[in-house]
Amino acid sequence: MKLLLHTCCAPCSVYCIDTLKEEGIEPVVYWFNPNIHPYSEYKKRRDCLKDYTSTIDIKAIFEENYGLRDFCKEVVSDLDNRCQNYCYPVRLEQTAKYAKENGYDSFSTTLLVSPYQNHQMLIKVGEEMAKKYAIQFLYRDFRIGFRKGQEKAKQLGLYRQKYCGCIFSEQTANYDQKSFANKVQIQNRITERKIRLSRSVPNLELKPYKNGNSSEIHFIYNLKKESYKEYIEKTYGEWNEENQQKLFSRFMKENSKNIELIYLKDELVRIL
């Protein structure tokens, strides 16, 4: 089988090429990615793929089209659906067209290895282009080898990008995540003040973290392990504001073991 393999980057190609070769298929790598920006990123991915394919003796074809202007014009009206409306179709159509015009039996894409892509949409677009150009779309669910391929790419020292490709995915991966982290830090400080109840606690060590539930925040205080209320009643005879303050001050001076206060949507649910 003569297969043209659209390739978005070297790391994603690793597992795809390896498994295809195990099937007896020697793919020809095809670089056509006008949705990768800025140019410094485009060049890094392209040059890394050139180096990698040369080291493993795989034929590679590089269709140069940076495509920033066309990309912006095509996606600006519907940014949230840019992948399915532009990024998938423009690349798979060009791959299918080139494959048909140059005597290939089939085409495929390394995008099928990524668990972060819309897998079903890739299949749909691939099949549409196969029908349009009367050529086979070779489907493989390469996702099972994503981690394996990435690990091998890491061992080989291949450049591994931090975002999908377009400038908007770069924003999501970098700017938006940092903004979210900043918002979490601000919310943590607000919740911390609520927890302190306007008390001044000397040498308080606060360690906020998220446990996977976006509405739940844990705060670890360096206090003794015994139940907070029970220990106050046992030590001071009564659960009240003054005795709470005494216990906080005493335990912080002792710098003892942890007591965990769990807050759910800013409400105290339990103290361990």
XYZ file of N, CA and C in Angstrom:
816
model
N 0.846 -1.201 0.000
C 0.000 0.000 0.000
C 0.875 1.243 0.000
N 0.529 2.191 -0.856
C 1.253 3.455 -0.918
C 0.441 4.496 -0.158
N 0.937 4.853 1.024
C 0.175 5.706 1.948
C 0.838 7.072 2.126
N 0.044 8.124 2.000
C 0.499 9.484 2.293
C -0.025 9.853 3.678
N 0.880 10.100 4.593
C 0.512 10.340 5.995
C 0.672 11.811 6.346
N -0.464 12.515 6.401
C -0.402 13.901 6.869
C 0.175 13.911 8.279
N 1.137 14.803 8.507
C 1.856 14.801 9.780
C 1.914 16.207 10.372
N 1.435 16.334 11.611
C 1.379 17.646 12.257
C 2.672 17.994 12.996
N 3.428 16.969 13.410
C 4.677 17.206 14.133
C 5.422 15.879 14.293
N 6.679 15.959 14.646
C 7.484 14.740 14.800
C 7.015 13.843 15.945
N 6.770 14.391 17.158
C 6.353 13.513 18.264
C 5.090 12.709 17.967
N 4.109 13.336 17.303
C 2.876 12.621 16.978
C 3.093 11.561 15.900
N 4.133 11.738 15.110
C 4.381 10.774 14.035
C 5.041 9.491 14.528
N 5.697 9.543 15.685
C 6.515 8.424 16.152
C 5.732 7.119 16.219
N 4.655 7.111 17.011
C 3.879 5.882 17.178
C 3.179 5.488 15.884
N 2.677 6.479 15.156
C 1.969 6.187 13.893
C 2.890 5.481 12.905
N 4.069 6.026 12.711
C 5.016 5.428 11.768
C 5.444 4.037 12.233
N 5.737 3.917 13.508
C 6.186 2.621 14.040
C 5.146 1.529 13.819
N 3.878 1.822 14.122
C 2.837 0.797 14.008
C 2.506 0.493 12.545
N 2.539 1.508 11.700
C 2.288 1.275 10.274
C 3.379 0.396 9.668
N 4.608 0.635 10.065
C 5.717 -0.186 9.558
C 5.592 -1.626 10.035
N 5.072 -1.811 11.248
C 4.837 -3.164 11.747
C 3.786 -3.888 10.904
N 2.872 -3.130 10.299
C 1.855 -3.698 9.418
C 2.394 -3.935 8.005
N 3.621 -3.507 7.776
C 4.188 -3.643 6.442
C 3.909 -2.455 5.541
N 3.445 -1.353 6.142
C 3.151 -0.132 5.384
C 4.274 0.880 5.615
N 4.882 1.317 4.544
C 5.948 2.314 4.624
C 5.342 3.669 4.243
N 4.915 4.466 5.216
C 4.227 5.718 4.888
C 5.187 6.773 4.348
N 4.639 7.667 3.562
C 5.361 8.867 3.142
C 4.781 10.028 3.948
N 5.624 10.695 4.690
C 5.183 11.792 5.545
C 4.878 13.024 4.698
N 3.772 13.686 5.028
C 3.349 14.862 4.269
C 3.105 16.023 5.233
N 3.933 17.061 5.138
C 3.805 18.244 5.990
C 2.985 19.305 5.257
N 1.809 19.588 5.782
C 0.988 20.690 5.287
C 0.160 21.177 6.470
N 0.582 22.283 7.087
C -0.047 22.748 8.327
C -0.139 24.270 8.364
N -1.040 24.838 7.571
C -1.167 26.297 7.545
C -1.887 26.883 8.754
N -2.186 26.040 9.726
C -2.856 26.507 10.944
C -1.890 26.610 12.128
N -0.604 26.378 11.916
C 0.360 26.431 13.016
C 1.024 27.808 13.039
N 0.885 28.484 14.159
C 1.413 29.844 14.315
C 1.944 30.022 15.743
N 2.819 30.996 15.986
C 3.446 31.896 15.022
C 4.505 31.176 14.185
N 5.222 31.937 13.347
C 6.157 31.287 12.428
C 7.286 30.574 13.166
N 7.710 31.131 14.288
C 8.784 30.482 15.062
C 8.368 29.073 15.476
N 7.091 28.897 15.804
C 6.576 27.577 16.184
C 6.450 26.678 14.956
N 5.928 27.246 13.889
C 5.811 26.523 12.617
C 7.167 25.957 12.203
N 8.185 26.788 12.270
C 9.530 26.397 11.847
C 10.107 25.313 12.770
N 9.901 25.438 14.067
C 10.409 24.429 15.008
C 9.835 23.053 14.701
N 8.539 22.986 14.496
C 7.882 21.696 14.244
C 8.310 21.120 12.893
N 8.340 21.988 11.886
C 8.740 21.534 10.546
C 10.173 21.022 10.543
N 11.082 21.790 11.117
C 12.502 21.408 11.094
C 12.768 20.158 11.918
N 12.043 20.018 13.029
C 12.192 18.809 13.841
C 11.727 17.587 13.058
N 10.622 17.729 12.331
C 10.114 16.621 11.519
C 11.096 16.271 10.401
N 11.711 17.276 9.782
C 12.721 17.026 8.751
C 13.871 16.200 9.314
N 14.344 16.611 10.478
C 15.475 15.893 11.090
C 15.088 14.472 11.461
N 13.893 14.319 12.051
C 13.469 12.990 12.502
C 13.294 12.025 11.336
N 12.606 12.456 10.284
C 12.370 11.561 9.150
C 13.680 11.175 8.456
N 14.626 12.087 8.466
C 15.914 11.754 7.836
C 16.673 10.717 8.661
N 16.537 10.774 9.986
C 17.258 9.817 10.840
C 16.656 8.422 10.775
N 15.361 8.313 10.481
C 14.727 6.986 10.411
C 14.523 6.545 8.957
N 15.064 7.327 8.041
C 15.047 6.974 6.618
C 13.622 6.811 6.076
N 12.774 7.795 6.408
C 11.401 7.837 5.907
C 11.283 9.013 4.945
N 10.685 8.764 3.785
C 10.503 9.848 2.820
C 9.513 10.866 3.371
N 9.834 12.148 3.186
C 8.962 13.208 3.671
C 8.810 14.293 2.614
N 7.609 14.778 2.468
C 7.297 15.854 1.525
C 6.830 17.061 2.335
N 7.416 18.223 2.062
C 7.084 19.419 2.823
C 6.422 20.456 1.912
N 5.159 20.648 2.148
C 4.361 21.618 1.393
C 4.352 22.904 2.206
N 5.119 23.880 1.767
C 5.263 25.106 2.546
C 4.061 26.027 2.351
N 3.349 26.268 3.440
C 2.222 27.201 3.428
C 1.979 27.635 4.865
N 2.547 28.753 5.236
C 2.368 29.256 6.604
C 0.918 29.650 6.856
N 0.304 30.316 5.908
C -1.156 30.468 5.873
C -1.822 31.298 6.940
N -1.120 32.219 7.559
C -1.699 32.972 8.670
C -2.902 33.817 8.242
N -2.781 34.523 7.122
C -3.874 35.392 6.685
C -5.143 34.595 6.368
N -4.978 33.525 5.605
C -6.142 32.704 5.259
C -6.764 32.083 6.502
N -5.922 31.633 7.415
C -6.424 31.053 8.662
C -7.293 32.056 9.409
N -6.785 33.270 9.578
C -7.533 34.293 10.313
C -8.865 34.599 9.636
N -8.860 34.731 8.313
C -10.090 35.035 7.573
C -11.117 33.907 7.718
N -10.642 32.678 7.730
C -11.555 31.532 7.753
C -12.159 31.259 9.127
N -11.426 31.550 10.205
C -11.891 31.146 11.534
C -12.497 32.274 12.354
N -12.305 33.519 11.937
C -12.694 34.651 12.777
C -14.182 34.670 13.108
N -15.020 34.156 12.225
C -16.473 34.207 12.456
C -16.965 33.135 13.429
N -16.149 32.124 13.687
C -16.579 31.027 14.577
C -15.345 30.390 15.226
N -14.751 31.095 16.140
C -13.491 30.647 16.731
C -13.618 29.328 17.482
N -14.751 29.114 18.144
C -14.903 27.912 18.963
C -14.951 26.627 18.141
N -15.336 26.754 16.857
C -15.431 25.566 15.997
C -14.391 25.573 14.884
N -13.287 26.253 15.134
C -12.254 26.398 14.101
C -11.633 25.064 13.680
N -11.524 24.117 14.611
C -10.898 22.824 14.278
C -11.707 22.093 13.208
N -13.004 21.921 13.470
C -13.832 21.150 12.550
C -14.187 21.930 11.287
N -14.232 23.272 11.387
C -14.613 24.085 10.228
C -13.449 24.414 9.313
N -12.228 24.440 9.874
C -11.100 24.833 9.031
C -9.872 23.930 9.190
N -9.385 23.794 10.407
C -8.086 23.120 10.609
C -8.071 21.675 10.112
N -9.117 20.904 10.388
C -9.191 19.532 9.888
C -9.409 19.495 8.372
N -10.454 20.183 7.879
C -10.725 20.091 6.437
C -9.593 20.598 5.548
N -8.973 21.730 5.894
C -7.975 22.290 5.001
C -6.770 21.365 4.857
N -6.409 20.686 5.941
C -5.232 19.812 5.883
C -5.557 18.458 5.253
N -6.682 17.891 5.631
C -7.019 16.577 5.082
C -7.414 16.657 3.611
N -8.034 17.770 3.213
C -8.363 17.904 1.797
C -7.095 18.023 0.949
N -6.161 18.831 1.398
C -4.917 18.974 0.638
C -4.152 17.651 0.579
N -4.172 16.893 1.675
C -3.494 15.593 1.707
C -4.144 14.614 0.734
N -5.475 14.554 0.764
C -6.202 13.653 -0.143
C -5.966 14.051 -1.602
N -5.997 15.331 -1.859
C -5.804 15.835 -3.223
C -4.402 15.496 -3.737
N -3.398 15.759 -2.905
C -2.015 15.469 -3.304
C -1.827 13.963 -3.517
N -2.402 13.173 -2.613
C -2.274 11.718 -2.721
C -2.878 11.207 -4.026
N -4.063 11.705 -4.355
C -4.740 11.263 -5.575
C -3.948 11.662 -6.821
N -3.447 12.878 -6.816
C -2.738 13.399 -7.993
C -1.361 12.775 -8.180
N -0.837 12.138 -7.136
C 0.521 11.617 -7.204
C 0.614 10.103 -7.027
N -0.469 9.418 -7.299
C -0.432 7.968 -7.388
C -0.420 7.196 -6.089
N -0.919 7.782 -5.013
C -1.011 7.056 -3.742
C -2.313 6.272 -3.684
N -2.308 5.194 -2.909
C -3.509 4.377 -2.735
C -4.429 4.930 -1.646
N -3.815 5.597 -0.671
C -4.581 6.022 0.496
C -3.882 7.183 1.201
N -4.607 7.776 2.144
C -4.035 8.837 2.977
C -4.542 8.667 4.405
N -3.807 9.257 5.347
C -4.205 9.236 6.746
C -3.570 10.435 7.435
N -3.700 10.514 8.744
C -3.153 11.656 9.473
C -2.693 11.261 10.870
N -1.634 11.873 11.324
C -1.133 11.640 12.687
C -2.014 12.323 13.728
N -2.944 13.166 13.300
C -3.882 13.770 14.245
C -4.688 12.699 14.980
N -4.793 11.509 14.378
C -5.547 10.411 14.979
C -4.878 9.827 16.215
N -3.644 10.258 16.499
C -2.955 9.747 17.686
C -3.280 10.559 18.935
N -3.803 11.756 18.744
C -3.975 12.665 19.880
C -5.303 12.474 20.600
N -5.275 12.267 21.908
C -6.518 12.188 22.682
C -7.160 13.560 22.866
N -6.475 14.614 22.454
C -6.987 15.973 22.625
C -7.743 16.471 21.393
N -7.685 15.710 20.295
C -8.409 16.097 19.090
C -9.806 15.478 19.085
N -10.671 16.032 18.244
C -12.027 15.493 18.075
C -11.941 14.304 17.119
N -11.808 13.121 17.679
C -11.520 11.919 16.904
C -12.627 11.614 15.881
N -13.857 11.683 16.328
C -14.970 11.371 15.429
C -15.077 12.377 14.288
N -14.776 13.634 14.563
C -14.805 14.647 13.513
C -13.686 14.412 12.503
N -12.527 13.973 12.982
C -11.429 13.652 12.071
C -11.826 12.521 11.120
N -12.477 11.505 11.657
C -12.939 10.390 10.821
C -13.939 10.896 9.783
N -14.876 11.719 10.228
C -15.909 12.247 9.332
C -15.279 13.052 8.186
N -14.360 13.957 8.529
C -13.714 14.788 7.508
C -12.862 13.913 6.584
N -12.139 12.955 7.157
C -11.314 12.060 6.355
C -12.131 11.287 5.337
N -13.277 10.776 5.777
C -14.143 10.009 4.873
C -14.754 10.902 3.798
N -15.087 12.138 4.161
C -15.624 13.078 3.178
C -14.595 13.376 2.088
N -13.345 13.579 2.491
C -12.299 13.878 1.512
C -11.962 12.648 0.668
N -12.061 11.478 1.270
C -11.825 10.238 0.525
C -12.862 10.093 -0.585
N -14.111 10.398 -0.252
C -15.181 10.312 -1.239
C -15.007 11.370 -2.329
N -14.638 12.580 -1.919
C -14.487 13.683 -2.869
C -13.387 13.409 -3.898
N -12.304 12.796 -3.443
C -11.162 12.585 -4.348
C -11.001 11.121 -4.776
N -11.981 10.299 -4.451
C -11.979 8.892 -4.867
C -10.680 8.191 -4.482
N -10.362 8.254 -3.200
C -9.158 7.616 -2.672
C -9.473 7.113 -1.267
N -8.783 6.100 -0.810
C -9.066 5.490 0.500
C -8.531 6.346 1.645
N -9.358 6.513 2.669
C -8.909 7.116 3.923
C -8.560 5.971 4.868
N -7.294 5.825 5.193
C -6.865 4.743 6.077
C -7.047 5.177 7.527
N -8.012 4.557 8.194
C -8.276 4.903 9.586
C -7.582 3.939 10.533
N -6.910 4.501 11.526
C -6.369 3.739 12.640
C -6.582 4.552 13.911
N -6.978 3.886 14.978
C -7.088 4.571 16.268
C -5.723 4.506 16.947
N -4.890 5.468 16.604
C -3.529 5.501 17.136
C -3.473 5.971 18.594
N -4.606 6.414 19.152
C -4.596 7.005 20.492
C -4.065 6.062 21.566
N -4.222 4.757 21.359
C -3.755 3.797 22.368
C -2.242 3.887 22.569
N -1.545 4.432 21.584
C -0.094 4.530 21.701
C 0.408 5.943 21.922
N -0.503 6.844 22.277
C -0.099 8.249 22.430
C 1.020 8.414 23.454
N 0.821 7.864 24.653
C 1.829 8.027 25.715
C 3.143 7.347 25.336
N 3.033 6.199 24.733
C 4.222 5.462 24.308
C 5.016 6.289 23.285
N 4.308 6.865 22.337
C 4.968 7.679 21.325
C 5.602 8.917 21.905
N 4.894 9.553 22.848
C 5.435 10.760 23.475
C 6.674 10.451 24.311
N 6.659 9.310 24.974
C 7.817 8.915 25.777
C 9.029 8.658 24.889
N 8.796 8.003 23.764
C 9.897 7.753 22.835
C 10.416 9.068 22.258
N 9.506 9.973 21.947
C 9.906 11.283 21.427
C 10.758 12.032 22.449
N 10.384 11.910 23.706
C 11.152 12.544 24.780
C 12.551 11.952 24.863
N 12.636 10.635 24.787
C 13.938 9.964 24.833
C 14.820 10.347 23.648
N 14.200 10.577 22.490
C 14.937 10.954 21.287
C 15.309 12.430 21.277
N 14.759 13.182 22.222
C 15.060 14.609 22.289
C 14.327 15.433 21.247
N 13.186 14.945 20.763
C 12.415 15.686 19.766
C 11.728 16.885 20.407
N 11.589 17.937 19.645
C 10.883 19.116 20.137
C 9.408 18.767 20.341
N 8.938 18.975 21.574
C 7.546 18.666 21.889
C 6.823 19.957 22.255
N 5.855 20.321 21.441
C 5.136 21.566 21.616
C 4.196 21.509 22.806
N 3.775 22.684 23.252
C 2.908 22.784 24.424
C 1.462 23.118 24.073
N 1.165 23.234 22.783
C -0.219 23.517 22.385
C -0.486 22.922 21.016
N -1.776 22.866 20.651
C -2.207 22.171 19.447
C -1.553 22.706 18.187
N -1.672 24.022 17.958
C -1.077 24.559 16.733
C -1.386 26.017 16.509
N -2.685 26.362 16.439
C -3.040 27.735 16.107
C -2.830 28.662 17.290
N -2.839 29.939 17.004
C -2.533 30.936 18.023
C -3.579 30.963 19.128
N -4.800 30.543 18.804
C -5.845 30.525 19.819
C -5.668 29.362 20.790
N -5.155 28.250 20.288
C -4.855 27.137 21.195
C -3.648 27.480 22.062
N -2.732 28.296 21.514
C -1.597 28.768 22.321
C -2.100 29.632 23.457
N -3.093 30.465 23.187
C -3.673 31.301 24.235
C -4.299 30.449 25.328
N -5.044 29.415 24.908
C -5.690 28.535 25.882
C -4.661 27.828 26.752
N -3.595 27.337 26.119
C -2.584 26.559 26.844
C -1.743 27.412 27.772
N -1.505 28.647 27.388
C -0.598 29.486 28.171
C -1.319 30.590 28.925
N -1.867 31.558 28.221
C -2.465 32.717 28.875
C -3.670 32.355 29.729
N -4.627 31.593 29.154
C -5.858 31.279 29.884
C -5.585 30.453 31.131
N -4.684 29.492 31.021
C -4.372 28.660 32.185
C -3.702 29.471 33.280
N -2.829 30.406 32.874
C -2.189 31.265 33.871
C -3.208 32.184 34.523
N -4.149 32.694 33.722
C -5.201 33.547 34.263
C -6.054 32.775 35.258
N -6.360 31.514 34.896
C -7.152 30.674 35.797
C -6.399 30.442 37.109
N -5.095 30.188 36.989
C -4.284 29.961 38.188
C -4.271 31.199 39.070
N -4.192 32.369 38.443
C -4.209 33.612 39.216
C -5.536 33.799 39.927
N -6.648 33.460 39.231
C -7.965 33.577 39.845
C -8.093 32.640 41.047
N -7.543 31.421 40.897
C -7.575 30.464 42.001
C -6.799 30.994 43.197
N -5.634 31.584 42.942
C -4.830 32.138 44.025
C -5.570 33.253 44.750
N -6.245 34.116 43.975
C -7.012 35.202 44.579
C -8.147 34.644 45.423
N -8.865 33.644 44.879
C -9.959 33.033 45.624
C -9.450 32.357 46.884
N -8.279 31.733 46.795
C -7.691 31.099 47.971
C -7.414 32.117 49.075
N -6.923 33.276 48.665
C -6.624 34.312 49.663
C -7.896 34.834 50.312
N -8.961 34.963 49.487
C -10.254 35.404 50.031
C -10.777 34.385 51.029
N -10.717 33.105 50.638
C -11.196 32.037 51.525
C -10.340 31.943 52.777
N -9.035 32.171 52.616
C -8.139 32.149 53.776
C -8.568 33.187 54.802
N -8.922 34.380 54.328
C -9.338 35.428 55.262
C -10.621 35.024 55.978
N -11.506 34.342 55.247
C -12.741 33.886 55.872
C -12.451 32.842 56.936
N -11.487 31.970 56.630
C -11.138 30.922 57.590
C -10.548 31.530 58.856
N -9.736 32.556 58.672
C -9.075 33.157 59.836
C -10.064 33.910 60.732
N -11.226 34.292 60.174
C -12.245 34.981 60.960
C -11.685 36.212 61.645
N -10.865 36.939 60.889
C -10.255 38.180 61.364
C -9.281 37.979 62.517
N -8.908 36.742 62.776
C -7.926 36.497 63.832
C -6.509 36.633 63.293
N -5.596 37.043 64.130
C -4.184 37.040 63.775
C -3.554 35.791 64.359
N -3.084 34.896 63.494
C -2.507 33.638 63.945
C -1.008 33.644 63.632
N -0.157 33.755 64.621
C 1.282 33.823 64.370
C 1.808 32.559 63.690
N 2.731 32.729 62.755
C 3.446 31.613 62.118
C 2.534 30.613 61.416
N 1.393 31.098 60.941
C 0.468 30.200 60.249
C 1.048 29.785 58.906
N 1.078 28.488 58.639
C 1.516 27.979 57.340
C 0.302 27.454 56.602
N -0.045 28.125 55.506
C -1.218 27.762 54.741
C -0.792 27.111 53.436
N -1.346 25.951 53.130
C -1.004 25.231 51.906
C -2.283 24.919 51.129
N -2.752 25.860 50.314
C -3.977 25.590 49.538
C -3.690 24.706 48.344
N -4.606 23.824 48.040
C -4.491 23.014 46.832
C -5.863 22.533 46.426
N -6.001 22.135 45.152
C -7.259 21.590 44.659
C -7.163 20.082 44.602
N -8.231 19.411 44.963
C -8.197 17.951 45.024
C -8.897 17.311 43.834
N -9.121 18.080 42.753
C -9.783 17.521 41.588
C -11.220 17.987 41.462
N -11.799 18.466 42.565
C -13.157 18.989 42.543
C -13.063 20.509 42.555
N -13.545 21.140 41.497
C -13.350 22.580 41.357
C -14.036 23.386 42.456
N -15.014 22.797 43.129
C -15.725 23.542 44.162
C -15.192 23.280 45.563
N -14.185 22.451 45.669
C -13.679 22.077 46.989
C -12.218 22.501 47.139
N -11.922 23.188 48.199
C -10.559 23.643 48.452
C -10.122 23.168 49.834
N -8.933 22.612 49.934
C -8.399 22.160 51.216
C -7.361 23.153 51.711
N -7.357 23.391 52.996
C -6.315 24.203 53.603
C -5.703 23.400 54.754
N -4.389 23.285 54.740
C -3.705 22.508 55.770
C -3.056 23.470 56.768
N -3.424 23.349 58.014
C -2.822 24.155 59.057
C -1.902 23.286 59.908
N -0.814 23.847 60.358
C 0.079 23.108 61.255
C -0.494 23.123 62.669
N -1.401 22.213 62.914
C -2.023 22.075 64.218
C -1.993 20.606 64.615
N -2.365 20.338 65.853
C -2.368 18.950 66.297
C -3.462 18.170 65.580
N -3.340 16.841 65.616
C -4.189 15.971 64.817
C -5.575 15.750 65.436
N -5.727 16.008 66.738
C -6.997 15.733 67.406
C -8.126 16.593 66.846
N -9.326 16.091 66.988
C -10.501 16.828 66.536
C -10.518 18.206 67.187
N -10.715 19.239 66.357
C -10.585 20.624 66.808
C -11.558 20.959 67.945
N -12.844 20.791 67.697
C -13.838 21.152 68.703
C -13.718 20.303 69.956
N -13.542 19.008 69.747
C -13.427 18.085 70.892
C -12.242 18.461 71.768
N -11.137 18.829 71.122
C -9.936 19.161 71.887
C -10.125 20.462 72.662
N -10.823 21.434 72.074
C -11.088 22.699 72.772
C -11.941 22.460 74.014
N -13.002 21.654 73.819
C -13.890 21.378 74.958
C -13.145 20.648 76.067
N -12.276 19.725 75.651
C -11.517 18.943 76.632
C -10.510 19.813 77.363
N -9.878 20.735 76.655
C -8.800 21.539 77.224
C -9.324 22.757 77.979
N -10.310 23.451 77.393
C -10.768 24.714 77.965
C -12.177 24.652 78.538
N -12.843 23.514 78.356
C -14.139 23.328 78.970
C -15.318 23.832 78.171
N -15.073 24.695 77.185
C -16.191 25.259 76.432
C -15.735 25.627 75.019
N -16.628 25.397 74.019
C -16.350 25.762 72.622
C -16.827 27.194 72.399
N -15.911 28.141 72.352
C -16.273 29.530 72.058
C -15.121 30.222 71.334
N -15.382 31.456 70.905
C -14.419 32.198 70.096
C -13.096 32.420 70.830
N -13.177 32.768 72.071
C -11.955 33.052 72.839
C -11.084 31.801 72.968
N -11.704 30.667 73.250
C -10.937 29.430 73.403
C -10.390 28.924 72.067
N -11.116 29.195 70.977
C -10.573 28.863 69.664
C -9.279 29.632 69.409
N -9.306 30.932 69.747
C -8.127 31.761 69.557
C -6.961 31.257 70.399
N -7.236 30.853 71.596
C -6.186 30.325 72.477
C -5.547 29.080 71.859
N -6.398 28.206 71.342
C -5.883 26.962 70.785
C -5.049 27.216 69.525
N -5.545 28.112 68.675
C -4.780 28.468 67.484
C -3.391 28.971 67.869
N -3.378 29.920 68.763
C -2.096 30.526 69.156
C -1.166 29.495 69.774
N -1.700 28.646 70.621
C -0.889 27.629 71.285
C -0.313 26.628 70.289
N -1.183 26.121 69.404
C -0.725 25.106 68.455
C 0.263 25.676 67.443
N 0.067 26.923 67.045
C 0.988 27.502 66.080
C 2.362 27.692 66.718
N 2.410 28.021 67.966
C 3.699 28.151 68.650
C 4.386 26.795 68.758
N 3.598 25.752 68.982
C 4.169 24.411 69.095
C 4.623 23.861 67.742
N 4.058 24.429 66.666
C 4.411 23.980 65.314
C 4.269 22.461 65.190
N 3.099 21.973 65.565
C 2.895 20.528 65.662
C 2.386 19.929 64.358
N 1.696 18.792 64.470
C 1.231 18.053 63.293
C 0.014 18.721 62.653
N -0.467 18.122 61.571
C -1.498 18.764 60.753
C -2.909 18.509 61.241
N -3.721 19.528 61.090
C -5.165 19.350 61.151
C -5.694 19.891 59.829
N -6.632 19.198 59.218
C -7.108 19.573 57.888
C -8.497 20.178 57.980
N -8.642 21.405 57.454
C -9.934 22.064 57.402
C -10.409 22.028 55.964
N -11.561 21.463 55.732
C -12.075 21.310 54.372
C -13.253 22.259 54.178
N -13.150 23.098 53.164
C -14.206 24.060 52.858
C -14.836 23.716 51.518
N -16.147 23.724 51.460
C -16.884 23.442 50.241
C -17.691 24.687 49.889
N -17.311 25.343 48.762
C -17.969 26.564 48.325
C -18.042 27.579 49.479
N -16.909 27.759 50.137
C -16.726 28.745 51.215
C -17.487 28.400 52.499
N -18.046 27.203 52.594
C -18.716 26.810 53.826
C -17.907 25.724 54.515
N -17.738 25.861 55.793
C -17.008 24.865 56.569
C -17.836 23.594 56.657
N -17.319 22.475 56.148
C -18.081 21.231 56.208
C -17.571 20.285 57.262
N -16.283 20.325 57.516
C -15.797 19.497 58.611
C -14.364 19.890 58.966
N -13.976 19.568 60.183
C -12.612 19.796 60.625
C -12.089 18.483 61.148
N -10.957 18.030 60.635
C -10.367 16.776 61.075
C -9.210 17.053 62.016
